[in-house]
Coordinates of C-alpha atoms in Angstrom, one line a residue:
M692 CA 133.9 109.5 -13.6
N693 CA 135.7 109.6 -10.3
L694 CA 134.3 106.8 -8.1
K695 CA 135.7 108.3 -4.9
T696 CA 133.1 111.0 -5.2
V697 CA 130.5 108.4 -5.8
L698 CA 131.6 106.2 -2.9
V699 CA 131.9 108.7 -0.1
G700 CA 129.3 111.3 -1.3
A701 CA 125.9 111.9 0.1
L702 CA 123.6 108.9 -0.2
P703 CA 119.9 109.2 -1.1
L704 CA 117.1 107.6 0.8
G705 CA 117.2 103.9 0.5
L706 CA 116.0 100.6 2.0
L707 CA 116.1 100.6 5.8
P708 CA 118.2 97.9 7.5
A709 CA 116.7 95.4 9.8
A710 CA 119.8 95.5 11.9
A711 CA 123.3 97.1 11.7
A712 CA 125.6 95.3 9.4
A713 CA 128.5 93.5 11.1
A714 CA 132.1 93.8 10.1
Q715 CA 132.9 91.3 7.3
T716 CA 136.0 89.9 5.8
H717 CA 135.9 88.0 2.5
K718 CA 138.8 86.0 1.0
I719 CA 139.7 85.2 -2.6
S720 CA 139.6 81.5 -3.4
K721 CA 142.9 79.8 -3.6
Y722 CA 144.2 76.5 -5.1
G723 CA 141.8 73.7 -4.6
W724 CA 139.0 75.7 -6.0
F725 CA 137.7 72.5 -7.6
G726 CA 138.0 70.6 -4.4
S727 CA 140.8 68.3 -3.1
S728 CA 139.2 65.0 -4.2
S729 CA 140.6 63.4 -7.3
A730 CA 137.2 61.8 -8.1
V731 CA 134.8 63.4 -10.7
E732 CA 131.1 62.9 -10.1
H733 CA 128.3 64.0 -12.4
A734 CA 124.6 64.1 -11.9
Q735 CA 122.3 62.5 -14.6
Q736 CA 120.7 65.9 -15.3
V737 CA 124.0 67.2 -16.7
K738 CA 123.6 65.1 -19.8
A739 CA 120.7 67.4 -20.8
I740 CA 122.8 70.5 -20.9
V741 CA 122.5 72.4 -24.1
S742 CA 125.8 72.5 -26.1
D743 CA 127.2 75.7 -27.5
A744 CA 130.5 76.7 -29.2
S745 CA 133.6 77.2 -27.0
I746 CA 135.6 80.4 -27.2
D747 CA 139.1 79.8 -28.5
L748 CA 141.3 80.8 -25.5
S749 CA 144.5 80.8 -27.6
Q750 CA 143.4 83.9 -29.7
P751 CA 144.1 87.4 -28.5
F752 CA 141.3 89.3 -26.7
D753 CA 140.3 92.7 -28.0
A754 CA 139.6 95.8 -25.8
F755 CA 136.0 96.2 -24.9
T756 CA 134.8 99.8 -24.6
I757 CA 133.4 100.6 -21.2
P758 CA 131.0 103.6 -21.7
S759 CA 132.7 105.7 -19.0
T760 CA 136.1 105.6 -17.2
L761 CA 135.8 103.6 -14.0
Y762 CA 138.5 104.0 -11.4
E763 CA 139.1 104.1 -7.6
K764 CA 142.0 103.7 -5.2
L765 CA 141.4 99.9 -4.7
G766 CA 140.1 99.3 -8.2
P767 CA 137.1 97.4 -9.5
Y768 CA 136.5 93.8 -8.5
T769 CA 134.3 91.6 -10.6
F770 CA 131.7 92.4 -13.3
A771 CA 128.6 90.9 -14.9
F772 CA 126.5 91.4 -17.9
D773 CA 122.7 91.3 -18.4
A774 CA 122.8 91.1 -22.2
T775 CA 119.0 90.8 -22.4
N776 CA 118.6 94.3 -20.9
R777 CA 121.9 95.6 -22.2
R778 CA 123.4 96.3 -18.8
L779 CA 127.0 95.9 -17.5
F780 CA 127.7 95.9 -13.8
F781 CA 130.9 96.4 -11.7
S782 CA 131.3 95.8 -8.0
V783 CA 133.7 98.3 -6.4
P784 CA 134.6 97.8 -2.7
N785 CA 134.8 100.9 -0.7
T786 CA 138.2 101.6 0.9
E787 CA 136.8 104.2 3.3
L788 CA 134.3 101.9 5.2
P789 CA 135.6 98.3 4.9
S790 CA 134.2 97.3 8.2
L791 CA 130.7 97.8 6.9
G792 CA 131.2 95.4 4.0
Y793 CA 130.2 98.4 1.8
N794 CA 130.7 98.4 -1.9
C795 CA 129.4 100.5 -4.7
L796 CA 127.5 98.7 -7.5
I797 CA 127.9 100.5 -10.8
G798 CA 125.5 99.8 -13.6
F799 CA 126.1 100.9 -17.2
D800 CA 123.3 101.2 -19.8
L801 CA 124.9 99.7 -23.0
S802 CA 122.0 100.8 -25.1
K803 CA 123.6 104.3 -24.9
P804 CA 126.7 105.0 -27.0
A805 CA 130.0 105.6 -25.3
G806 CA 130.6 109.3 -24.8
S807 CA 126.9 110.0 -24.9
S808 CA 125.9 113.3 -23.3
S809 CA 123.2 111.6 -21.4
S810 CA 124.3 109.7 -18.3
S811 CA 125.2 106.1 -19.1
Y812 CA 125.8 104.8 -15.5
E813 CA 124.0 104.7 -12.2
E814 CA 125.0 103.6 -8.7
M815 CA 123.6 101.4 -6.0
Y816 CA 125.1 101.1 -2.5
L817 CA 125.5 97.8 -0.7
Y818 CA 126.1 97.5 3.1
G819 CA 127.0 94.2 4.7
F820 CA 127.6 92.4 1.4
G821 CA 130.6 90.6 0.0
P822 CA 132.5 92.2 -3.0
G823 CA 131.1 89.6 -5.4
N824 CA 134.2 87.6 -4.6
V825 CA 135.5 86.3 -8.0
S826 CA 131.9 86.4 -9.4
F827 CA 128.4 87.6 -9.0
A828 CA 125.2 86.9 -11.1
A829 CA 123.1 89.3 -13.1
V830 CA 119.9 87.6 -14.0
P831 CA 117.3 89.3 -16.4
E832 CA 113.8 89.4 -15.0
G833 CA 111.7 91.1 -17.7
N834 CA 113.0 94.6 -17.9
D835 CA 114.7 94.3 -14.5
T836 CA 117.9 92.7 -13.4
R837 CA 118.2 90.5 -10.3
L838 CA 121.7 90.4 -8.8
W839 CA 123.1 87.7 -6.5
F840 CA 126.0 88.4 -4.1
D841 CA 127.9 86.5 -1.5
V842 CA 127.0 87.4 2.1
D843 CA 127.5 86.3 5.8
P844 CA 131.1 85.2 5.9
D845 CA 132.3 82.7 8.4
P846 CA 134.2 84.6 11.1
T847 CA 137.1 82.2 11.0
T848 CA 137.5 81.4 7.3
G849 CA 136.0 84.5 5.7
R850 CA 134.0 82.3 3.3
A851 CA 130.5 83.3 2.5
T852 CA 127.8 81.1 4.0
A853 CA 124.9 82.4 2.0
L854 CA 123.8 84.2 -1.2
A855 CA 121.6 87.2 -1.4
G856 CA 119.4 88.2 -4.4
F857 CA 118.0 91.6 -5.0
L858 CA 116.7 93.8 -7.9
W859 CA 118.9 96.5 -9.4
L860 CA 117.5 99.7 -8.0
P861 CA 119.7 102.7 -8.8
R862 CA 120.4 105.3 -6.2
I863 CA 119.2 103.0 -3.4
R864 CA 121.1 101.9 -0.2
L865 CA 120.6 98.2 0.4
Y866 CA 121.5 96.6 3.7
N867 CA 122.1 93.0 4.7
P868 CA 119.7 92.1 6.3
S869 CA 116.7 94.1 5.1
T870 CA 113.3 93.6 3.7
G871 CA 113.1 92.9 0.0
L872 CA 116.3 90.8 0.2
V873 CA 116.1 87.1 -0.9
K874 CA 118.8 85.5 1.2
A875 CA 119.5 81.8 1.3
S876 CA 122.0 79.0 1.7
P877 CA 121.0 76.9 -1.3
V878 CA 122.5 73.6 0.0
A879 CA 120.1 72.0 2.5
G880 CA 121.5 70.7 5.8
G881 CA 124.1 73.4 6.3
G882 CA 127.9 73.0 6.2
A883 CA 128.4 74.6 2.8
D884 CA 130.3 77.8 2.4
D885 CA 132.5 79.8 -0.1
Y886 CA 129.4 80.6 -2.1
S887 CA 129.6 82.6 -5.3
S888 CA 127.4 82.8 -8.4
T889 CA 127.1 83.5 -12.1
Y890 CA 124.3 83.5 -14.7
D891 CA 124.4 81.2 -17.7
P892 CA 122.3 82.9 -20.4
A893 CA 122.5 79.9 -22.7
T894 CA 120.5 77.7 -20.3
D895 CA 118.8 80.5 -18.3
S896 CA 120.4 79.2 -15.1
L897 CA 121.6 80.7 -11.8
V898 CA 124.8 78.8 -11.4
V899 CA 126.2 78.5 -7.9
R900 CA 129.7 77.4 -6.8
Y901 CA 130.2 76.3 -3.2
R902 CA 132.4 74.1 -1.0
L903 CA 131.1 71.2 1.1
G904 CA 133.7 69.4 3.1
N905 CA 136.7 68.8 0.7
Q906 CA 134.5 69.1 -2.4
T907 CA 133.8 72.1 -4.5
R908 CA 130.6 71.8 -6.5
I909 CA 128.9 73.6 -9.4
T910 CA 125.1 73.6 -9.2
A911 CA 122.5 75.2 -11.6
Y912 CA 119.1 76.4 -10.6
D913 CA 116.0 77.8 -12.2
P914 CA 116.4 81.6 -11.5
V915 CA 112.6 82.2 -11.1
R916 CA 112.4 79.4 -8.4
A917 CA 115.6 80.7 -6.8
S918 CA 114.1 84.2 -6.5
K919 CA 111.4 82.5 -4.3
K920 CA 114.1 80.8 -2.2
D921 CA 113.3 77.4 -3.8
F922 CA 116.5 75.5 -4.5
S923 CA 114.9 72.1 -4.2
A924 CA 115.3 71.0 -7.8
P925 CA 118.7 71.8 -9.3
K926 CA 119.2 71.4 -13.0
Y927 CA 122.5 69.7 -12.3
D928 CA 125.0 69.3 -9.4
V929 CA 128.5 68.3 -10.2
Q930 CA 131.8 67.9 -8.4
F931 CA 135.1 68.7 -10.0
A932 CA 138.6 67.6 -9.1
S933 CA 141.4 70.1 -8.9
R934 CA 143.2 68.6 -11.9
A935 CA 141.9 71.3 -14.2
L936 CA 144.1 73.8 -12.4
N937 CA 147.1 71.6 -11.7
T938 CA 149.3 73.1 -14.4
A939 CA 148.1 76.7 -13.9
K940 CA 151.0 79.1 -13.1
S941 CA 148.9 80.9 -10.4
K942 CA 146.8 79.1 -7.9
T943 CA 144.6 82.1 -7.2
V944 CA 141.2 82.1 -8.9
R945 CA 140.2 85.6 -10.2
G946 CA 136.9 84.8 -11.9
W947 CA 134.7 82.2 -13.3
A948 CA 131.8 82.0 -15.8
V949 CA 129.5 79.4 -17.3
L950 CA 128.0 79.3 -20.8
A951 CA 126.2 76.1 -21.8
Q952 CA 128.6 73.2 -21.2
N953 CA 131.6 75.5 -20.8
L954 CA 133.0 76.4 -17.4
Y955 CA 135.6 79.1 -17.8
V956 CA 138.1 79.9 -14.9
L957 CA 140.5 82.8 -14.7
T958 CA 143.7 82.6 -12.6
G959 CA 146.5 85.0 -12.1
D960 CA 148.5 87.4 -10.0
S961 CA 149.4 91.1 -10.3
A962 CA 152.4 92.1 -12.3
S963 CA 154.2 95.3 -13.3
T964 CA 152.7 95.2 -16.8
F965 CA 150.0 92.9 -18.2
A966 CA 152.6 91.5 -20.6
D967 CA 154.4 90.1 -17.5
T968 CA 151.4 88.7 -15.8
N969 CA 150.7 85.0 -15.4
A970 CA 146.9 85.3 -16.1
E971 CA 145.5 82.2 -17.6
I972 CA 142.0 80.9 -18.6
V973 CA 140.9 77.2 -18.6
N974 CA 137.7 75.8 -20.1
V975 CA 136.2 72.6 -18.5
D976 CA 133.3 70.7 -20.0
I977 CA 130.7 70.5 -17.3
R978 CA 129.2 67.3 -18.9
T979 CA 132.4 65.3 -18.7
G980 CA 134.7 67.0 -16.2
R981 CA 137.4 67.0 -18.9
T982 CA 139.4 70.1 -19.8
T983 CA 138.4 71.4 -23.2
Q984 CA 141.3 73.9 -23.5
G985 CA 143.9 75.4 -21.2
P986 CA 145.2 76.7 -19.0
V987 CA 146.1 79.1 -21.7
G988 CA 147.9 82.4 -21.1
A989 CA 145.5 85.3 -21.5
Q990 CA 146.5 87.3 -24.6
V991 CA 145.4 90.9 -25.3
N992 CA 145.9 93.4 -28.1
K993 CA 149.0 95.6 -28.0
L994 CA 147.2 98.4 -26.2
G995 CA 146.3 96.1 -23.3
S996 CA 149.7 94.5 -23.0
G997 CA 151.3 97.7 -21.7
L998 CA 148.9 98.2 -18.8
Y999 CA 150.8 99.2 -15.6
D1000 CA 150.6 97.3 -12.3
A1001 CA 148.0 95.0 -13.9
L1002 CA 145.8 92.7 -11.8
P1003 CA 143.5 90.2 -13.6
Q1004 CA 140.1 90.5 -12.0
G1005 CA 136.8 89.1 -13.1
L1006 CA 135.5 86.8 -15.9
G1007 CA 132.1 87.0 -17.6
V1008 CA 130.1 86.1 -20.6
R1009 CA 128.0 88.4 -22.9
Y1010 CA 125.6 86.2 -24.7
K1011 CA 122.3 86.7 -26.5
K1012 CA 121.5 84.1 -29.1
G1013 CA 122.0 85.4 -32.6
E1014 CA 123.6 88.7 -31.3
Y1015 CA 126.4 88.3 -28.8
H1016 CA 128.7 85.4 -28.0
Q1017 CA 131.6 86.8 -26.0
L1018 CA 133.9 85.8 -23.2
L1019 CA 135.4 88.7 -21.3
F1020 CA 138.0 89.1 -18.6
G1021 CA 138.9 92.2 -16.5
V1022 CA 142.2 93.8 -15.7
A1023 CA 142.5 96.5 -12.9
A1024 CA 145.5 98.6 -14.0
R1025 CA 147.0 101.5 -12.2
T1026 CA 147.1 105.1 -13.4
S1027 CA 149.1 107.6 -11.4
S1028 CA 146.9 107.3 -8.3
H1029 CA 144.0 104.9 -9.0
R1030 CA 143.2 101.5 -10.5
Q1031 CA 141.1 101.7 -13.6
A1032 CA 138.8 99.0 -15.0
N1033 CA 139.6 97.4 -18.4
L1034 CA 137.7 94.7 -20.2
F1035 CA 139.0 92.4 -23.0
S1036 CA 136.7 90.3 -25.2
G1037 CA 137.2 87.1 -27.1
S1038 CA 134.6 85.9 -29.6
K1039 CA 136.4 83.5 -31.9
V1040 CA 135.2 80.0 -31.4
L1041 CA 137.1 76.7 -31.5
G1042 CA 137.0 75.0 -34.9

């Protein structure tokens, strides 16, 4: 599949915009992602978080088969799973129309085998949205999936000042703003920015990361209430200090994910081959703020170690109780003229 054709080809009839999308610039989070304060503060609700096994970050990750080859000039950004409905999503920014904040959302149907003669992927086109900077959420809603993306960046800092939720509707153009879009700044009173989100399937939570002053906080919400713009009763709201990343070789966060008490964070920079990259993963226990494991150098099987011009990009979980318990990270690696998406999966748990 050549995504250049997908990205600049004719677009089908979609949702009409309420207003033209403004030029947008989004920045990748740097060091201080957990905030500059050395204090660690935890809400009482965090004690009720369900506990689940932690993935052993010291074990090599195996290649995860993506149903179709996914590549573009810039390469895919982040990814997310809806394990309940067996869907895998990639966010791919468009290099042709960057001023529109335009990216192509690719959805794979994992119920169909790789190489199936029937189409295993579909596209949705987003205008005026962020690229799912380091993370976006894919929340199951019955047979549907609701996705949450960063939107409305501050013109000076480039940090997103809101989140937008919408249903996965293949072959549709979706504009920000538009009808049918649930857009909100979850933190009351204003002042918060650098929003991003993920979905925790172990606790059925929409988890939001944001900055407020010199703090970076992780907050979990009921996804049904969030879809109605009700963020009044978070399940937990915790602040983390930057110490979890103090020893990381790279200070650039490339992805994050939450599963039960486990907060996983991916850092790293591009390198000539993946074997030379400084990609690392750390696991922080949300209940205590203490580091469970890491930062640990991300290891992959021999096939992945030879990826050329490799950029670690995206971290996610694939979890369905009794079926899947996987932590995956992405690598955008260059072919002769494009960047291709690669996923690597770890499922061995700490003893």
